[in-house]
Structures are given as C-alpha cells and as structure tokens.
PDB file of C-alpha atoms in Angstrom:
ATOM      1  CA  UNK A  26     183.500 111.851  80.424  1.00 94.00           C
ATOM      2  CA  UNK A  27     186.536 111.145  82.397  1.00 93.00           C
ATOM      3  CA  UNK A  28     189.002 110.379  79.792  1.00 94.00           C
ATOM      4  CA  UNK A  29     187.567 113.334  77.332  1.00 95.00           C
ATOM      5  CA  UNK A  30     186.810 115.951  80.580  1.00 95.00           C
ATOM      6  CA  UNK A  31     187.881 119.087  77.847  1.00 96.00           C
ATOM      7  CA  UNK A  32     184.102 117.455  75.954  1.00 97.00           C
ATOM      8  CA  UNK A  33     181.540 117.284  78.380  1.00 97.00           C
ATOM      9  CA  UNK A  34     180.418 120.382  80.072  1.00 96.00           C
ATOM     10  CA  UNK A  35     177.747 118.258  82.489  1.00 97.00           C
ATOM     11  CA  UNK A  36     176.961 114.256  82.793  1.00 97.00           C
ATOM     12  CA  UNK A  37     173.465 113.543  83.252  1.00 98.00           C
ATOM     13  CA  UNK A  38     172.866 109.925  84.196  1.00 98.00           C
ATOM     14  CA  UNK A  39     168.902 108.664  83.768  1.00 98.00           C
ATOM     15  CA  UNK A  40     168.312 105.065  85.877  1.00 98.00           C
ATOM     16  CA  UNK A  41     172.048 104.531  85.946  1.00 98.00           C
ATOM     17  CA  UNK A  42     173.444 100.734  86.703  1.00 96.00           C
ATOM     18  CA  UNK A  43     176.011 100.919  88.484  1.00 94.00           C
ATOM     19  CA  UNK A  44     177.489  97.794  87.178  1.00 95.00           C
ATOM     20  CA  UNK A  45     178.889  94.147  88.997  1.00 95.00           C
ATOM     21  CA  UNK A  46     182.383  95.219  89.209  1.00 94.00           C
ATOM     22  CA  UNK A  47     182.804  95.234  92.636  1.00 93.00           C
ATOM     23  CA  UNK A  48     180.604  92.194  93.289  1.00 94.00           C
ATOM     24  CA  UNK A  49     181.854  89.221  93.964  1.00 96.00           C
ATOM     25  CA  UNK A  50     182.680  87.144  91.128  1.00 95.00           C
ATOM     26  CA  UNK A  51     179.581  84.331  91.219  1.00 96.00           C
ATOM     27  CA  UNK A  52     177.428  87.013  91.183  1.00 95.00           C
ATOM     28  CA  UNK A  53     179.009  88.466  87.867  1.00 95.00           C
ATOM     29  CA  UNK A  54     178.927  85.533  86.412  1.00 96.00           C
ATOM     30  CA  UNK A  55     175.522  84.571  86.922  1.00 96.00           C
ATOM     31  CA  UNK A  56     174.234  88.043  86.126  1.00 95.00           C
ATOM     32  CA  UNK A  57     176.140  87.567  82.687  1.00 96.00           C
ATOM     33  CA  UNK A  58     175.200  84.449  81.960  1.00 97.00           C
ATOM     34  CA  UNK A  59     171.685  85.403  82.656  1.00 96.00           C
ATOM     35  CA  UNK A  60     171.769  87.755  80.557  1.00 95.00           C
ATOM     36  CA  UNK A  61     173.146  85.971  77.432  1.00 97.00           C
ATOM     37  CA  UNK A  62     171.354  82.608  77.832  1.00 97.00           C
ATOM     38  CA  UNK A  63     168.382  85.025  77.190  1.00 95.00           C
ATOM     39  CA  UNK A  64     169.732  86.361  74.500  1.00 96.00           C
ATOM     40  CA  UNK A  65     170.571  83.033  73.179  1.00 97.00           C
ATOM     41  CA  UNK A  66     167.435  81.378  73.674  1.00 97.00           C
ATOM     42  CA  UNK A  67     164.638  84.332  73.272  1.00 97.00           C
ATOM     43  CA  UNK A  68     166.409  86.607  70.716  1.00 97.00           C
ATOM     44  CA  UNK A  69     165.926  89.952  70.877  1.00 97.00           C
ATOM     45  CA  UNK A  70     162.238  90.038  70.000  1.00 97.00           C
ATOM     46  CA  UNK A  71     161.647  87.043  73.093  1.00 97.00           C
ATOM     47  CA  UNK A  72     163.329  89.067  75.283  1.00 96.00           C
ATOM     48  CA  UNK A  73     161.289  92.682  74.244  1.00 96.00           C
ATOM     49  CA  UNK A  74     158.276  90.143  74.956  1.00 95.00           C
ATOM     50  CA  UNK A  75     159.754  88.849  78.042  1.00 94.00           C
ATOM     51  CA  UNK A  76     160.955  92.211  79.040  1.00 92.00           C
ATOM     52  CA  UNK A  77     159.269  94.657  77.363  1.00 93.00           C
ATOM     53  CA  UNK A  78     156.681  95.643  80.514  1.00 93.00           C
ATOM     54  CA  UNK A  79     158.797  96.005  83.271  1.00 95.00           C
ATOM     55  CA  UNK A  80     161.156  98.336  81.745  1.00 97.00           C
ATOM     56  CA  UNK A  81     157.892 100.693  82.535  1.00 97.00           C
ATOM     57  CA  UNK A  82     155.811 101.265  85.804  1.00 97.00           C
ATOM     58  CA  UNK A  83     153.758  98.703  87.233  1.00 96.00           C
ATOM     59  CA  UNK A  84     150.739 101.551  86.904  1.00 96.00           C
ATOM     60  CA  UNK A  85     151.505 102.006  83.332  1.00 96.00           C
ATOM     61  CA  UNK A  86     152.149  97.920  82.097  1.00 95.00           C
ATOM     62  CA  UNK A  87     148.791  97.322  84.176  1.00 96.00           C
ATOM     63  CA  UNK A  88     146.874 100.114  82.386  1.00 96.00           C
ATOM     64  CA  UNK A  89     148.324  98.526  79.039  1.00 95.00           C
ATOM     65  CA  UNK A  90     147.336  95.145  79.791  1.00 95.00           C
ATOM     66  CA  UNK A  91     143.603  96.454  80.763  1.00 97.00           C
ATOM     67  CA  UNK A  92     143.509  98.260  77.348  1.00 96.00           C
ATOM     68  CA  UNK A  93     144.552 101.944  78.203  1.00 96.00           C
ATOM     69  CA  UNK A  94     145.391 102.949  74.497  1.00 97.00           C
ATOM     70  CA  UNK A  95     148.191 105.419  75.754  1.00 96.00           C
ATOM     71  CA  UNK A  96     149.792 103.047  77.920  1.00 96.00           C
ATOM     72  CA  UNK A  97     149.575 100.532  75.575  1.00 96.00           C
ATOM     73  CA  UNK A  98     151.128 102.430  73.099  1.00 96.00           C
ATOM     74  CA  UNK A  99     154.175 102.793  75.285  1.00 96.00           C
ATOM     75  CA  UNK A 100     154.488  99.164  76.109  1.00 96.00           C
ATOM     76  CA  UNK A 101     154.799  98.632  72.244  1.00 96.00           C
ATOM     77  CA  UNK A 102     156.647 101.113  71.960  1.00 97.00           C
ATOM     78  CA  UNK A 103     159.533 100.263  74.272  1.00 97.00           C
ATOM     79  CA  UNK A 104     158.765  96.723  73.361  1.00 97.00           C
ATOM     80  CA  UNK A 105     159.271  97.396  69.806  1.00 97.00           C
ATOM     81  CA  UNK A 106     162.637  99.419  70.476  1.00 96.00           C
ATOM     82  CA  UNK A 107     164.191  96.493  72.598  1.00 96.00           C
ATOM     83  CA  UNK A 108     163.015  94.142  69.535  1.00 97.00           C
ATOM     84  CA  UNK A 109     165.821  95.761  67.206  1.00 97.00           C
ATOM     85  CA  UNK A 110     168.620  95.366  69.869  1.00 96.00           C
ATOM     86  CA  UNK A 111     171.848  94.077  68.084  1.00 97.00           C
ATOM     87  CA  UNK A 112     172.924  90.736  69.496  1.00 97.00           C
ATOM     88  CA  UNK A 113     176.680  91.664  69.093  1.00 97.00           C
ATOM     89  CA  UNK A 114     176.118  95.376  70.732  1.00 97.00           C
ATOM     90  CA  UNK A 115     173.886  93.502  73.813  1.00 97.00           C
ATOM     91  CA  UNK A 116     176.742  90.780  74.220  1.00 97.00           C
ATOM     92  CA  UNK A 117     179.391  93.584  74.304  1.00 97.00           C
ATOM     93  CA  UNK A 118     177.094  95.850  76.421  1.00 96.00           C
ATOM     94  CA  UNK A 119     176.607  93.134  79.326  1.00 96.00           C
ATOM     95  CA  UNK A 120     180.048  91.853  78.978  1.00 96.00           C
ATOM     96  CA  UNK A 121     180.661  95.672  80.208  1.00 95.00           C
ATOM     97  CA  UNK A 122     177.831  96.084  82.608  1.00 95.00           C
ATOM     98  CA  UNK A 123     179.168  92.747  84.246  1.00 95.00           C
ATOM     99  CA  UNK A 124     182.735  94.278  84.966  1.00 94.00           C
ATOM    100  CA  UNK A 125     181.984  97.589  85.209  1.00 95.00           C
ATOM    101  CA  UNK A 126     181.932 100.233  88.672  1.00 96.00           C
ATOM    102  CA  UNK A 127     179.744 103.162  87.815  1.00 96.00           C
ATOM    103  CA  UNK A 128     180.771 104.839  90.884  1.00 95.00           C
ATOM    104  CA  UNK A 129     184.600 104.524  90.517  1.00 95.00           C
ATOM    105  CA  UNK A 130     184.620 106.029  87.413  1.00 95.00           C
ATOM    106  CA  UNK A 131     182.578 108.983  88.152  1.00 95.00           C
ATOM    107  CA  UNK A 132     185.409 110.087  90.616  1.00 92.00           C
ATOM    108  CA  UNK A 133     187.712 110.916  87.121  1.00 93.00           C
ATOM    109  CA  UNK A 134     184.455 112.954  85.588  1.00 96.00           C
ATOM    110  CA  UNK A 135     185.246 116.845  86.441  1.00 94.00           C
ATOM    111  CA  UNK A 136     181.999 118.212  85.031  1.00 96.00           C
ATOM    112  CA  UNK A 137     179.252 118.832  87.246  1.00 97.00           C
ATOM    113  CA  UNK A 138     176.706 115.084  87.447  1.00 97.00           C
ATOM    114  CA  UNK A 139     173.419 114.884  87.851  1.00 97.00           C
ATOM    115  CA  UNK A 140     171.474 111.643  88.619  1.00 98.00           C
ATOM    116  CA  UNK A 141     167.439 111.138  87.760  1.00 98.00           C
ATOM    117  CA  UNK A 142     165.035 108.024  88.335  1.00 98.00           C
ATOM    118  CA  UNK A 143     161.922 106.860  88.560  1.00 98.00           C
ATOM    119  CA  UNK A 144     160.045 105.374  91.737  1.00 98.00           C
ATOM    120  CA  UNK A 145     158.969 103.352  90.113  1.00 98.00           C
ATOM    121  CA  UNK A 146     161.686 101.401  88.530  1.00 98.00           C
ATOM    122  CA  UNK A 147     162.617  98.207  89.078  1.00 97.00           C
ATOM    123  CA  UNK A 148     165.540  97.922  86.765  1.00 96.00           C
ATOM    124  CA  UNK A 149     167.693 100.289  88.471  1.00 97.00           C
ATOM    125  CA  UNK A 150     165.813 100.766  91.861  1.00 97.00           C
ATOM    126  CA  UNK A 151     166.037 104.607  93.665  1.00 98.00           C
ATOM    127  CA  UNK A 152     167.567 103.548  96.124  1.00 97.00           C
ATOM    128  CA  UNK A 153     170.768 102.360  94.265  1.00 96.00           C
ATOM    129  CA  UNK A 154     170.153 105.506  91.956  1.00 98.00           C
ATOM    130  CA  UNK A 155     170.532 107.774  94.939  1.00 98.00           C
ATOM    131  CA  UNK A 156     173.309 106.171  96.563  1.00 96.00           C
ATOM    132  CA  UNK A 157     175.239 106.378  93.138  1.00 96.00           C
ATOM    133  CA  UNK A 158     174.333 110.320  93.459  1.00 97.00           C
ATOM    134  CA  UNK A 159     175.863 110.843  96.869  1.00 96.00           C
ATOM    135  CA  UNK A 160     178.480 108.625  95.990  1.00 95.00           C
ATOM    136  CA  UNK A 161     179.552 111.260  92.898  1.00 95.00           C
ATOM    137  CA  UNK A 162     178.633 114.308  95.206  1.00 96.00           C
ATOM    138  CA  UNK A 163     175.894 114.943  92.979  1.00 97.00           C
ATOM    139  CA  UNK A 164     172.218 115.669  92.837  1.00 97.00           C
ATOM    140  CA  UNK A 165     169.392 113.467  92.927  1.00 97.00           C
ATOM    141  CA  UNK A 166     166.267 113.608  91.660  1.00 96.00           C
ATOM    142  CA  UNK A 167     163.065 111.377  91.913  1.00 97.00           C
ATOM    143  CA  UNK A 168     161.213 111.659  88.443  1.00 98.00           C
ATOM    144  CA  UNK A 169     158.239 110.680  90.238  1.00 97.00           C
ATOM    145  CA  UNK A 170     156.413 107.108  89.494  1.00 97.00           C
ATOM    146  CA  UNK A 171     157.908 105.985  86.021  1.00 98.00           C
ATOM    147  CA  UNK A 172     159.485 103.176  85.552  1.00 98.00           C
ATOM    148  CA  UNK A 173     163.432 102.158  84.106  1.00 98.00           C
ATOM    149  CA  UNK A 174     162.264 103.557  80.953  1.00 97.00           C
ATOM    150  CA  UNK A 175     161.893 107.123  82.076  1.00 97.00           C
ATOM    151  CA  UNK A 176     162.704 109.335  79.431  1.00 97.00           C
ATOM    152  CA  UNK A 177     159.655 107.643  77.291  1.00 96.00           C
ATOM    153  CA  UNK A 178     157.448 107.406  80.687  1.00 96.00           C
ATOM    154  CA  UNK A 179     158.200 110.913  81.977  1.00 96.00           C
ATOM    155  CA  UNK A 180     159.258 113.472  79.386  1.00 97.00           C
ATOM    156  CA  UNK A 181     158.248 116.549  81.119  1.00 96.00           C
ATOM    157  CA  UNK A 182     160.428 115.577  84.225  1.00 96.00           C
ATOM    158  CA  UNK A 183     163.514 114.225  82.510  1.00 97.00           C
ATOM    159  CA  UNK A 184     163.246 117.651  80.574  1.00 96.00           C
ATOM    160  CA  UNK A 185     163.078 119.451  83.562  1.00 94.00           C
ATOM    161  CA  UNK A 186     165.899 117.919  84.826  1.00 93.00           C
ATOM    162  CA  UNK A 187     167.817 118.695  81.571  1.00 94.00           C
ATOM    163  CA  UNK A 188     167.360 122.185  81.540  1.00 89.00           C
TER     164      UNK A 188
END
C-alpha cells in the first residue's frame, strides 16, 4: 500500500501484528525461533492442533469442546485451514513478522486505514490493535467478543466494517 499508493483506494487491517521490529533483538529471536521450532517439530497439522482453538474466543473453543455443533464446526474449520499452511510460506512469513514495524510503514500508506479486532483475541490483543490505529491516525473498531480469527468468528461485523 505504500509503495503501490496509485492501487489501493483504502487499507483495512483485521487483528493486525504489528511485528518485532522495533523490539529488542532477544526478543526477535526467541519469538522466531519459537515459531519455527514449532514448525519443525509439530508440522503444520501439530501446530493447527496445538493452535487451532485459540485463534478463536475463549466462549467459542469452550462451546466446541462441550459439543456446541456450530462452534465446533469453526474450531475445525480454522483448524483445518491452518493444517494446509505451507512450511516455506510460514518460514518466510515469520522471518517477516520477526523484522517487521507495522506502524512505520503505515506512515508511507496515503489511502484512508481502518483497523478492526476482536475482544476477544489473544493473538493480537485490542489493546495493541488500537494503539496501532491511533498510531496511523485511523479508526478503530472493537468487533465485539471474537477471537484472532475474526472474519470466520464475526462476519456480520467485519462486513460492517467493510462497507
């Protein structure tokens, strides 16, 4: 968005991270190496096991794990979709969340920005969410109590929020 601006008319970022790049470099490190050892040792369907719950609300993975078909459904559903991550694209996608600053390179994005979460996410907390949108000058909104994987979780607000 900031090397293209002439392409993107508005930026809509849903439970942004905001990256490591201006942490200090142990914590980087560690937050790459977490990440790939995972990789390494779980494979992609380990991890969607590992994994696959909290990318959704606490309500929603404990309704799923006391047999709510619908939330259930979800859970496999997002568990299912993290399953068929490519190992190569995840390496090259933490490699990139471990050096990257969200917020510096929203300053180069002209088009208006928008930032959305959920509550209840744990993956990319509010709080960090909204500080990213005041950060960029932009607007925040609270999709109400979904969890990191909102767009699945809360439809009807992420649409709103689109529109």
């Amino acid at each position: 968005a900031g090397l293209q601006p002439a392409r993107v008319a508005r930026l809509v970022l849903l439970s942004p991270a905001g990256g490591y790049g201006q942490a200090a470099s142990e914590l980087r490190e560690a937050r790459r190496h977490d990440r790939l050892h995972n990789l390494e040792t779980l494979g992609p369907a380990g991890m969607a096991d590992k994994r696959g719950a909290a990318m959704v609300s606490a309500q929603a993975a404990q309704a799923a794990a006391a047999g709510d078909a619908q939330a259930a459904a979800l859970v496999a559903y997002v568990k299912a979709t993290m399953a068929q991550v490519i190992p190569a694209g995840y390496t090259q996608a933490t490699h990139l969340l471990s050096d990257a600053d969200l917020a510096g390179l929203l300053a180069a994005v002209a088009a208006p920005v928008s930032v959305g979460s959920g509550s209840a996410d744990t993956i990319t907390p509010p709080a960090g969410c909204e500080a990213l949108a005041r950060g960029a000058n932009a607007p925040y909104l609270s999709l109400g109590p979904v969890g990191h994987a909102c767009a699945l979780e809360g439809p009807d607000a992420v649409n709103a929020l689109l529109k």
